[in-house]
Coordinates of C-alpha atoms and ligand atoms in Angstrom, one line a residue:
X1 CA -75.4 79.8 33.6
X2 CA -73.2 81.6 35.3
X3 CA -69.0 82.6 35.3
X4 CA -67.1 79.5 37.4
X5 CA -66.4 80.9 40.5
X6 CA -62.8 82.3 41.6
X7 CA -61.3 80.3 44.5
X8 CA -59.1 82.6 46.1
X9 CA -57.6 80.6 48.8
X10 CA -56.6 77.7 47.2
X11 CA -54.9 75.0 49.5
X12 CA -51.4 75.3 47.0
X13 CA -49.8 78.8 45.3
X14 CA -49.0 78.2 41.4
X15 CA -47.2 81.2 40.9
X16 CA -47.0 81.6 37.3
X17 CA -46.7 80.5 34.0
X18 CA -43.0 78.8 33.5
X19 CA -41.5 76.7 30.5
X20 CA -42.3 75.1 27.7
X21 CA -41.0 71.7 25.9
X22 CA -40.8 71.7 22.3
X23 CA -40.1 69.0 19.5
X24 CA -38.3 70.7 17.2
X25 CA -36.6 68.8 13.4
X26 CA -33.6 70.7 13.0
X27 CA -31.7 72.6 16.5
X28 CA -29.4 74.4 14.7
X29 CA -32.2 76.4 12.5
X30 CA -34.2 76.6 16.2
X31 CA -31.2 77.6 17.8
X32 CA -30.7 80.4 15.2
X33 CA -34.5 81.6 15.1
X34 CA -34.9 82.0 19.3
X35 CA -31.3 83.6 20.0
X36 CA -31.3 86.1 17.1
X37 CA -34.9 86.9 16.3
X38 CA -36.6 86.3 19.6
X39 CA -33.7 87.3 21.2
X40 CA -33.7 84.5 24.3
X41 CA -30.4 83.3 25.8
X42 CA -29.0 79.9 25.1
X43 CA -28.1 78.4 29.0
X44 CA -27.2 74.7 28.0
X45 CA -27.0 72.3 25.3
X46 CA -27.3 68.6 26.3
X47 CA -27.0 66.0 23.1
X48 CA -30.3 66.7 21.7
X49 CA -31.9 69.1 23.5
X50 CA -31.7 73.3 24.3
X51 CA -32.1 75.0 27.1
X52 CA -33.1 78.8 27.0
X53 CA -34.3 81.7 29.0
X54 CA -35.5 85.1 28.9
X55 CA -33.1 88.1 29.1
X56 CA -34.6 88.7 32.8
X57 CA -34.7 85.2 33.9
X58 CA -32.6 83.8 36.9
X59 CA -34.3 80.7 36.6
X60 CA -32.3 77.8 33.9
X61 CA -34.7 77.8 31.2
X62 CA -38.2 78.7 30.0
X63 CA -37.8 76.9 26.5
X64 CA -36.9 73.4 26.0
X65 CA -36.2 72.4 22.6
X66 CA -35.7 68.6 22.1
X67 CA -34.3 67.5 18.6
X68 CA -37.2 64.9 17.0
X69 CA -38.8 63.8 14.3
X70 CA -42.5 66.0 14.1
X71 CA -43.0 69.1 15.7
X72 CA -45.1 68.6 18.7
X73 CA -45.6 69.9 22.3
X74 CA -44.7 67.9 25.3
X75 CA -45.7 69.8 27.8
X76 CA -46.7 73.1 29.7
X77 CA -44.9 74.1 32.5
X78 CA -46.0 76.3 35.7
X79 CA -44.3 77.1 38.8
X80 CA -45.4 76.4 42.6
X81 CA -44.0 78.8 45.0
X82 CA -42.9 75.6 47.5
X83 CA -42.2 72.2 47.3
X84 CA -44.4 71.6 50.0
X85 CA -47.3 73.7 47.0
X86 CA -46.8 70.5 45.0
X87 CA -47.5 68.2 47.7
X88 CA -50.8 69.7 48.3
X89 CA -51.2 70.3 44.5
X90 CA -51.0 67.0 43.7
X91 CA -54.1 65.8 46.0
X92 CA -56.1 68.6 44.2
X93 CA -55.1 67.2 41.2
X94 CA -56.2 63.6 41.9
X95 CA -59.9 64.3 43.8
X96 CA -60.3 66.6 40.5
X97 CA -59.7 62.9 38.7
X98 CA -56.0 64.1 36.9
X99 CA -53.6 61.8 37.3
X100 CA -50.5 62.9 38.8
X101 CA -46.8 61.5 39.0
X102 CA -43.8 62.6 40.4
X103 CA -40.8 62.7 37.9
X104 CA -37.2 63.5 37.1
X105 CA -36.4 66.2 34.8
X106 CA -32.7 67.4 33.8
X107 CA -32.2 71.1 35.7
X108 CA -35.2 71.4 37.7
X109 CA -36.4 70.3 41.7
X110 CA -38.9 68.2 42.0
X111 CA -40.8 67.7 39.4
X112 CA -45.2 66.9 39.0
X113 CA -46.7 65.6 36.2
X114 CA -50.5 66.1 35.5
X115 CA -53.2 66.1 32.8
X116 CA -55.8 68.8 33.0
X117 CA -59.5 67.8 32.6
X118 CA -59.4 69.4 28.6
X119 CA -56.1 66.8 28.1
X120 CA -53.4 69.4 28.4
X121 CA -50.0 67.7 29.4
X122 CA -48.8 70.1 32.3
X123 CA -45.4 70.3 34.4
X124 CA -45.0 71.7 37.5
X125 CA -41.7 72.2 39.9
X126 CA -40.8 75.0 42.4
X127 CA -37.3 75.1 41.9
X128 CA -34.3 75.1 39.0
X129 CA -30.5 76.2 39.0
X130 CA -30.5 79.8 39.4
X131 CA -28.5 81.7 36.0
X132 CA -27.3 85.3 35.7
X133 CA -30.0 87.8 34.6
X134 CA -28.9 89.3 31.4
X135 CA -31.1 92.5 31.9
X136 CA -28.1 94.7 31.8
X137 CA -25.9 93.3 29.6
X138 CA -26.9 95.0 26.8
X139 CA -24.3 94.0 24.6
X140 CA -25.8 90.7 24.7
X141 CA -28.9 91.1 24.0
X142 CA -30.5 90.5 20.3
X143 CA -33.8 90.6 18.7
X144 CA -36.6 91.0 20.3
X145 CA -34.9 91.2 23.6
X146 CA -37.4 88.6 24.9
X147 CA -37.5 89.6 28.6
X148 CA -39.4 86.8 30.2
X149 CA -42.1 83.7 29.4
X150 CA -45.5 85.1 30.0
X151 CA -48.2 83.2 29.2
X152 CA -49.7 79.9 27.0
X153 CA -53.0 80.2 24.7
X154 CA -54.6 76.4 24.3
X155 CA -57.0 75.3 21.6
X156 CA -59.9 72.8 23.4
X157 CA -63.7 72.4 22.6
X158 CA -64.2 72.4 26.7
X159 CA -63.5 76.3 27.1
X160 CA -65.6 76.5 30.3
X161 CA -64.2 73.0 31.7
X162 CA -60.7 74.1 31.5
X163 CA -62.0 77.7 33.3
X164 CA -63.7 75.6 35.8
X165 CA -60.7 73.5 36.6
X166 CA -58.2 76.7 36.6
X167 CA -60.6 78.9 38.7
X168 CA -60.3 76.1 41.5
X169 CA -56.9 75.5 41.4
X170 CA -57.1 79.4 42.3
X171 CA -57.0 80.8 38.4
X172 CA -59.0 84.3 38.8
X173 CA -60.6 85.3 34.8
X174 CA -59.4 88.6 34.2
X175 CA -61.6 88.9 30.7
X176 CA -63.8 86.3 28.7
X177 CA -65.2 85.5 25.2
X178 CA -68.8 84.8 25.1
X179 CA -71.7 86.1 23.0
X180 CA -73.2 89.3 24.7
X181 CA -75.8 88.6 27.4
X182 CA -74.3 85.3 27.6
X183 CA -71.9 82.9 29.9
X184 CA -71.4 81.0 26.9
X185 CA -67.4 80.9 26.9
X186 CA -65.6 80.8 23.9
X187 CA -62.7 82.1 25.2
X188 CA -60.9 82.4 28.9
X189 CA -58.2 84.6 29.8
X190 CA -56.8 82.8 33.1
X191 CA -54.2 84.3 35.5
X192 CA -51.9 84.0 38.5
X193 CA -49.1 86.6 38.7
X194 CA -51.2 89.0 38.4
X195 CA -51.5 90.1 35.0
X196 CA -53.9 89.6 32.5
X197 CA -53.0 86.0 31.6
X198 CA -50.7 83.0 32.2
X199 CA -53.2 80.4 30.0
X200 CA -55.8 80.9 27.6
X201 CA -58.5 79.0 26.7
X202 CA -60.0 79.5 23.2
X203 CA -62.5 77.3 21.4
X204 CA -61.4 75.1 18.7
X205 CA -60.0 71.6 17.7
X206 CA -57.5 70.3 20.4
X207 CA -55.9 70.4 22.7
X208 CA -53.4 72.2 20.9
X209 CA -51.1 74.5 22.0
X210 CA -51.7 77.7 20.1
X211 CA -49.0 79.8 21.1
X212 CA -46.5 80.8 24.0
X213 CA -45.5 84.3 24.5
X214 CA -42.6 86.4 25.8
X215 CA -42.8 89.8 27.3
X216 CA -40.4 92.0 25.1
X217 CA -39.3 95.4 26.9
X218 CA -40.1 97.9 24.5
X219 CA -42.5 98.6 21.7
X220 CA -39.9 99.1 18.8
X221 CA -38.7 95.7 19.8
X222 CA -41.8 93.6 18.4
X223 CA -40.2 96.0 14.4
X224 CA -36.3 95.0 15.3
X225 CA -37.6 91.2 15.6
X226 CA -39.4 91.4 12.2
X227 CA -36.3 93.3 11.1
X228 CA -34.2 90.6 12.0
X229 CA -36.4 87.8 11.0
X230 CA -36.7 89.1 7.4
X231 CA -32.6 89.9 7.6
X232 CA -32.0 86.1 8.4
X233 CA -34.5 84.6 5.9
X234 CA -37.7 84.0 8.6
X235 CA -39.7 87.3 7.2
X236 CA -42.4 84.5 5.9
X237 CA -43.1 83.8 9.3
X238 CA -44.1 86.9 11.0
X239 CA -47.6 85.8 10.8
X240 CA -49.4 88.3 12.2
X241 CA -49.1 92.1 13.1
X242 CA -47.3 94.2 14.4
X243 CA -50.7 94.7 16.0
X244 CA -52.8 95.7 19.4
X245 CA -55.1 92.9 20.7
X246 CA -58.4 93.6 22.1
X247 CA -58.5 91.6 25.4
X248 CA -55.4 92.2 27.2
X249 CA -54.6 95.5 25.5
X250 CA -50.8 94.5 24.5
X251 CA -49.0 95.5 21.5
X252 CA -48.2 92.1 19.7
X253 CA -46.5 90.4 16.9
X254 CA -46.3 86.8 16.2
X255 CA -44.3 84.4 14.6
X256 CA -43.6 80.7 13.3
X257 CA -40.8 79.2 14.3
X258 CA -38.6 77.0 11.9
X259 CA -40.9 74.0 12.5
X260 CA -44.1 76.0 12.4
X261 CA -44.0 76.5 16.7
X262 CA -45.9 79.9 16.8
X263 CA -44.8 82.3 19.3
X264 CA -45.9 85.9 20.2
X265 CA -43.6 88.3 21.0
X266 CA -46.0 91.5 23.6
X267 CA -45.7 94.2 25.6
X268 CA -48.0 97.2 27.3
X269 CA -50.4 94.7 29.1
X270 CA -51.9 95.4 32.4
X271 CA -52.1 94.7 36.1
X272 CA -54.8 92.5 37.5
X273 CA -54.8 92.2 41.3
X274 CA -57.7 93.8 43.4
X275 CA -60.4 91.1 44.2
X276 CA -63.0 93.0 43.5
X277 CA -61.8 93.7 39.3
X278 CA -64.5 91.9 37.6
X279 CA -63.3 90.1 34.2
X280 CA -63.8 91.9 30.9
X281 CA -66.7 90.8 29.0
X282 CA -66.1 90.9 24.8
X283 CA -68.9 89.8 22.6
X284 CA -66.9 87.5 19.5
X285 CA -69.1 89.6 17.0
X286 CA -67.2 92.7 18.2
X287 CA -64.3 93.2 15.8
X288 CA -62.6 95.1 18.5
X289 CA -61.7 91.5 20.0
X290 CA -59.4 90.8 17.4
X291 CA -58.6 93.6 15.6
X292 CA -59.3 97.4 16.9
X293 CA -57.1 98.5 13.9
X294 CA -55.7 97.4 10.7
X295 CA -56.3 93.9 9.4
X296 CA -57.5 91.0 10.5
X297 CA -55.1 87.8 10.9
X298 CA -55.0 85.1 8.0
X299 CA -57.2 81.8 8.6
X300 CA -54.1 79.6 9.4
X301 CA -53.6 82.1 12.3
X302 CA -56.6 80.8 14.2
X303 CA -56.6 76.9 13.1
X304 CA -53.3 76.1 12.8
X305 CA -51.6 75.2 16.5
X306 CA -49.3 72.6 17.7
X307 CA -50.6 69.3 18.9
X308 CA -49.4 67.7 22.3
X309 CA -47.5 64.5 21.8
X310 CA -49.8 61.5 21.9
X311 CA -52.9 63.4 22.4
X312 CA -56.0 63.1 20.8
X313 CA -57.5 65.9 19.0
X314 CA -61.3 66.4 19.0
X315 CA -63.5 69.0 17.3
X316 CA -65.7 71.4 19.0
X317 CA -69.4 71.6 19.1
X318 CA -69.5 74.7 18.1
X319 CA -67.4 75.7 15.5
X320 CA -65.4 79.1 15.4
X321 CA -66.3 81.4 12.5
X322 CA -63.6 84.1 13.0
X323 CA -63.1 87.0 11.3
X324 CA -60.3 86.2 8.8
X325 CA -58.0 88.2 6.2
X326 CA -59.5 85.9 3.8
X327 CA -62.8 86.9 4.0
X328 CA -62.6 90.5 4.7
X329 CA -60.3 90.6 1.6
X330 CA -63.4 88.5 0.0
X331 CA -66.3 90.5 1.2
X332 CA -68.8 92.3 -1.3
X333 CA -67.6 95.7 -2.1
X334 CA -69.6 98.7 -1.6
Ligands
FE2_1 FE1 -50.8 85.7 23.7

């Protein structure tokens, strides 16, 4: 066994990771959480549902938050550079045996519907309303200054299915997760734009949607947000970190939204470009892959993610054994 192979002249350009749709129990607690802790800006309100984007954004929203009655994800979205990219993306889609549908969507162009091979609900358009970028109205800004959407992480058991499927759409695997000496993937760092990642992979039950994660600009952001959070009442929910992840290198913390949403708040990653970068093997019993310093995360941190709306959930074959607080704070003492 072998890594999938990188298709690097797809027939259609997904540019990037895009927008996310949330089901969220109570707006007005949402609304609070994302503009003051993660510090994104509100662009429209319509009945039951929010619209926000980063603080560097020109496009109408990277956050959808739909009022409902349990927390759940809709969907995942990505961007095509052209119209004319979804054409073409949606006969990959179908000879790859994912249905795809053309649909209307409030405030963007047209829009694709498709379910990836692992059953993770994904939206793609090319265009929306273009909004002011906040960048430098500093004034405005709050939080953690969220500057842009990055990237998604996604719980399957089919880690190397959803690689395969990626690679071809023209995904390139900028660092993996497999025991050493092995291609046995466990997790799948997948990009487009050029940096480390704009979806993960990780083994586990699902698919779930793990997290979503904006860039923030500086360092000392990632403390004003837990600053902030605690100040409003949300200091139980920065779950994890301040830290520094292994793969990807980037200063991190993460937090639980008001409905248990978890989203990651990162900055110093890399660039990943030249074709001949090979990805960045990490052996899961190396503790540098989730914690080079400090502590590792709690057990809810790994296993607890949002489920998709009206998606099944199944178990995988192998199951994860990470290396929790929970049992380093249990371990025999020496
Ligand atoms: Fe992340």
């Amino acid at each position: 066994m072998s890594l999938p192979t990188a298709n690097l002249d797809p027939a259609f350009r997904i540019t990037r990771a895009s927008h996310v749709v949330l089901t969220v129990r109570d707006l007005a607690a949402s609304r609070r959480f994302y503009s003051e802790v993660i510090g994104l800006v509100l662009t429209a309100e319509d009945g039951g549902t929010l619209y926000f984007r980063g603080v560097e954004e020109a496009c109408h929203h990277s956050l959808v938050l739909r009022q409902g009655g349990e927390m759940s994800c809709a969907r995942i979205g990505m961007r095509m550079f052209t119209d004319g990219d979804l054409e073409k993306a949606k006969a990959f889609f179908e000879t790859q045996g994912c249905p795809a549908a053309w649909v209307d969507v409030p405030h963007q162009g047209r829009t694709l519907h498709v379910t990836d091979p692992v059953g993770t609900p994904l939206e793609f358009c090319a265009t929306m309303p273009v909004m002011p970028r906040m960048i430098t109205s500093f004034t405005h800004q709050k939080g953690g200054g969220a500057l842009r959407l990055d990237h998604y992480q996604i719980l399957t058991p089919d880690v190397r299915k959803a690689c395969e499927f990626y690679m071809a759409a023209g995904f390139r695997l900028s660092e993996y997760i497999a025991p050493a000496g092995t291609f046995d993937l466990r997790g799948v760092f997948l990009q487009r734009k050029g940096n480390p990642h704009d979806i993960v992979f990780f083994n586990g039950a699902g698919p779930r949607l793990h997290h979503f994660a904006y860039l923030a600009p500086e360092v000392h952001h990632l403390l004003h947000a837990c600053d902030v959070a605690g100040a409003l009442g949300y200091g139980s929910g920065v779950e994890r970190g301040p830290g520094r992840h292994g793969p990807g290198h980037a200063m991190f913390v993460y937090f639980r939204d008001p409905d248990g949403h978890r989203v990651e708040l990162f900055n110093t990653h890399y660039q990943v470009m030249d074709i001949e970068n090979e990805p960045v093997a990490w052996d899961p019993a190396d503790h540098n892959v989730s914690f080079p310093w400090g502590l590792p995360a709690r057990q809810a941190w790994y296993e607890e993610a949002t489920p998709f709306a009206g998606v099944a959930i199944r178990d995988p074959h192998v199951k994860p054994n990470p290396p929790t607080l929970e049992k380093y704070l249990s371990r025999p003492k020496t």
